[in-house]
Amino acid sequence: MTTSSFHPPVRTLMGPGPSDVNPRVLAAMSRPTIGHLDPVFVDMMDEMKALLQYAFQTKNELTLPVSAPGSAGMEMCFVNLVQPGDTVIVCINGVFGMRMKENVERCGATAVVVEDTWGHPVDPQKLEDALKAHPEANTVAFVHAETSTGACSDAKTLTEIAHRHDCLVIVDSVTGLGGVELRVDDWGIDAIYSGSQKCLSCTPGLSPVSFNDAAVARIKAREHKVQSWFLDLTLVMGYWGSGTKRAYHHTAPINALYALHESLVILQEEGLENSWARHRAHHEALRAGLESLGLELIVPRDHRLPQLNAVRVPDGIDEAAVRKMLLDDFSLEIGAGLGPLAGKVWRIGLMGYGANRRNVLLCLSALESAMAAQGADIRSGGAVAAAMAVYGA
Ligand SMILES: *Cc1c(COP(=O)(O)O)cnc(C)c1O
């Protein structure tokens, strides 16, 4: 038997990521592969840096895409900024905060956990209290956009509090970047990581990161070598720093970087603020449709991420059967719950290219059918009508 080429089905991706990829991004990816030290490629990477600085709203020199997924961007932040013996305050209000704690401990540091209920943002007062109780802490880590619940934390306020206590902050904005307001310089964020496959609507596998001068100073003053060779920024800086001759560090994922470049060009064409507003507008339409189906979002209104909608599964509905019907009959993917929310919520993503009217209406009509198939008492067509009313149609 010979194995033939792999042809995936065409899906609509409305889960927690990857999101629908813009066809322009896929087209960019199929352009000719060139060498990663080719001057033309180096020029493209300089543009990439400027595009990433725009997306993050930063002038940080050390702004680059890590050649690996968001989890590697996370690890890069921790292994470079945290040393054995340090104390790090880690705010946990979902899955991704738990991973931060794991990173801190693997760096040989102590994690002091500030816990909030899943579905709620990080409470600034609790952070303040933890910092008062732990004057030895030198770092605060939190998730801006918690993809496991759809809660948005106040990154600006949390950063201010951390700085008042002389801590650097590490921020996870894998799902935030491009979807909600994020201003790295204005808010004073010291180190941040994101991902290509959420609101940037690029293919998965790259992690934009950015570090300010305070973060770079801490890295340069390290007493212990960074335990990861691949993620050691002192080596990567030789490749990325301004005025450096680009020496070989690792082979960049050339075509994937064409894709990220294209997705950032698309973001720049639209304008960041417009992108944030578009995510919000489609979220409002989706929310109206969900409410008309009797469904509720688990996050309080003021703290909702427009790009990640965690919906409580009503009693009597088989959540996995609904997702299966969406996938089989509508070729539509939505996400399941994680951790304590497993089996209790659906996670509906409206990310990047996927934050559009067609996706909102498809998702609502598909959910309506799937819930009706399970005997839910639903007025046919009501959800789409409710969303259309928000669109002013
Ligand atoms: C998706 C995600 C990550 C991990 O990104 P990968 O690309 O899957 O490694 C980290 N943090 C948050 C908040 C995420 O949503």
Short mmCIF file of C-alpha atoms and ligand atoms in Angstrom, two decimals, residues 16 69-72 74 96 99 143 145-147 172 174-175 193 195 197-198 205-206, ligand 1:
data_model
loop_
_atom_site.label_atom_id
_atom_site.label_comp_id
_atom_site.label_asym_id
_atom_site.label_seq_id
_atom_site.Cartn_x
_atom_site.Cartn_y
_atom_site.Cartn_z
CA PRO A 16 -9.41 28.33 21.83
CA PRO A 69 4.79 27.76 20.08
CA GLY A 70 3.46 30.03 22.84
CA SER A 71 4.57 27.56 25.50
CA ALA A 72 8.18 28.14 24.41
CA MET A 74 6.46 31.33 28.19
CA PHE A 96 -2.20 28.95 32.06
CA ARG A 99 1.76 26.44 33.96
CA VAL A 143 -2.08 35.85 32.47
CA ALA A 145 -6.17 36.79 28.68
CA GLU A 146 -6.97 33.45 30.35
CA THR A 147 -8.01 31.19 27.48
CA ASP A 172 1.06 35.87 29.18
CA VAL A 174 -0.97 34.59 24.03
CA THR A 175 -4.70 35.10 23.49
CA TYR A 193 4.90 36.38 25.34
CA GLY A 195 1.31 33.09 20.13
CA GLN A 197 -2.35 31.04 16.25
CA LYS A 198 -4.85 32.99 18.32
CA GLY A 205 4.20 27.30 16.13
CA LEU A 206 5.63 30.78 16.67
C1 LIG B 1 -2.62 28.88 23.73
C2 LIG B 1 -2.05 29.46 24.97
C3 LIG B 1 -0.75 29.19 25.41
C4 LIG B 1 0.14 28.18 24.76
O1 LIG B 1 0.38 28.42 23.43
P1 LIG B 1 0.84 27.20 22.50
O2 LIG B 1 1.10 27.85 21.19
O3 LIG B 1 -0.29 26.23 22.51
O4 LIG B 1 2.07 26.61 23.10
C5 LIG B 1 -0.29 29.83 26.54
N1 LIG B 1 -1.06 30.70 27.21
C6 LIG B 1 -2.32 30.98 26.85
C7 LIG B 1 -3.12 31.95 27.63
C8 LIG B 1 -2.85 30.36 25.71
O5 LIG B 1 -4.10 30.63 25.33
#
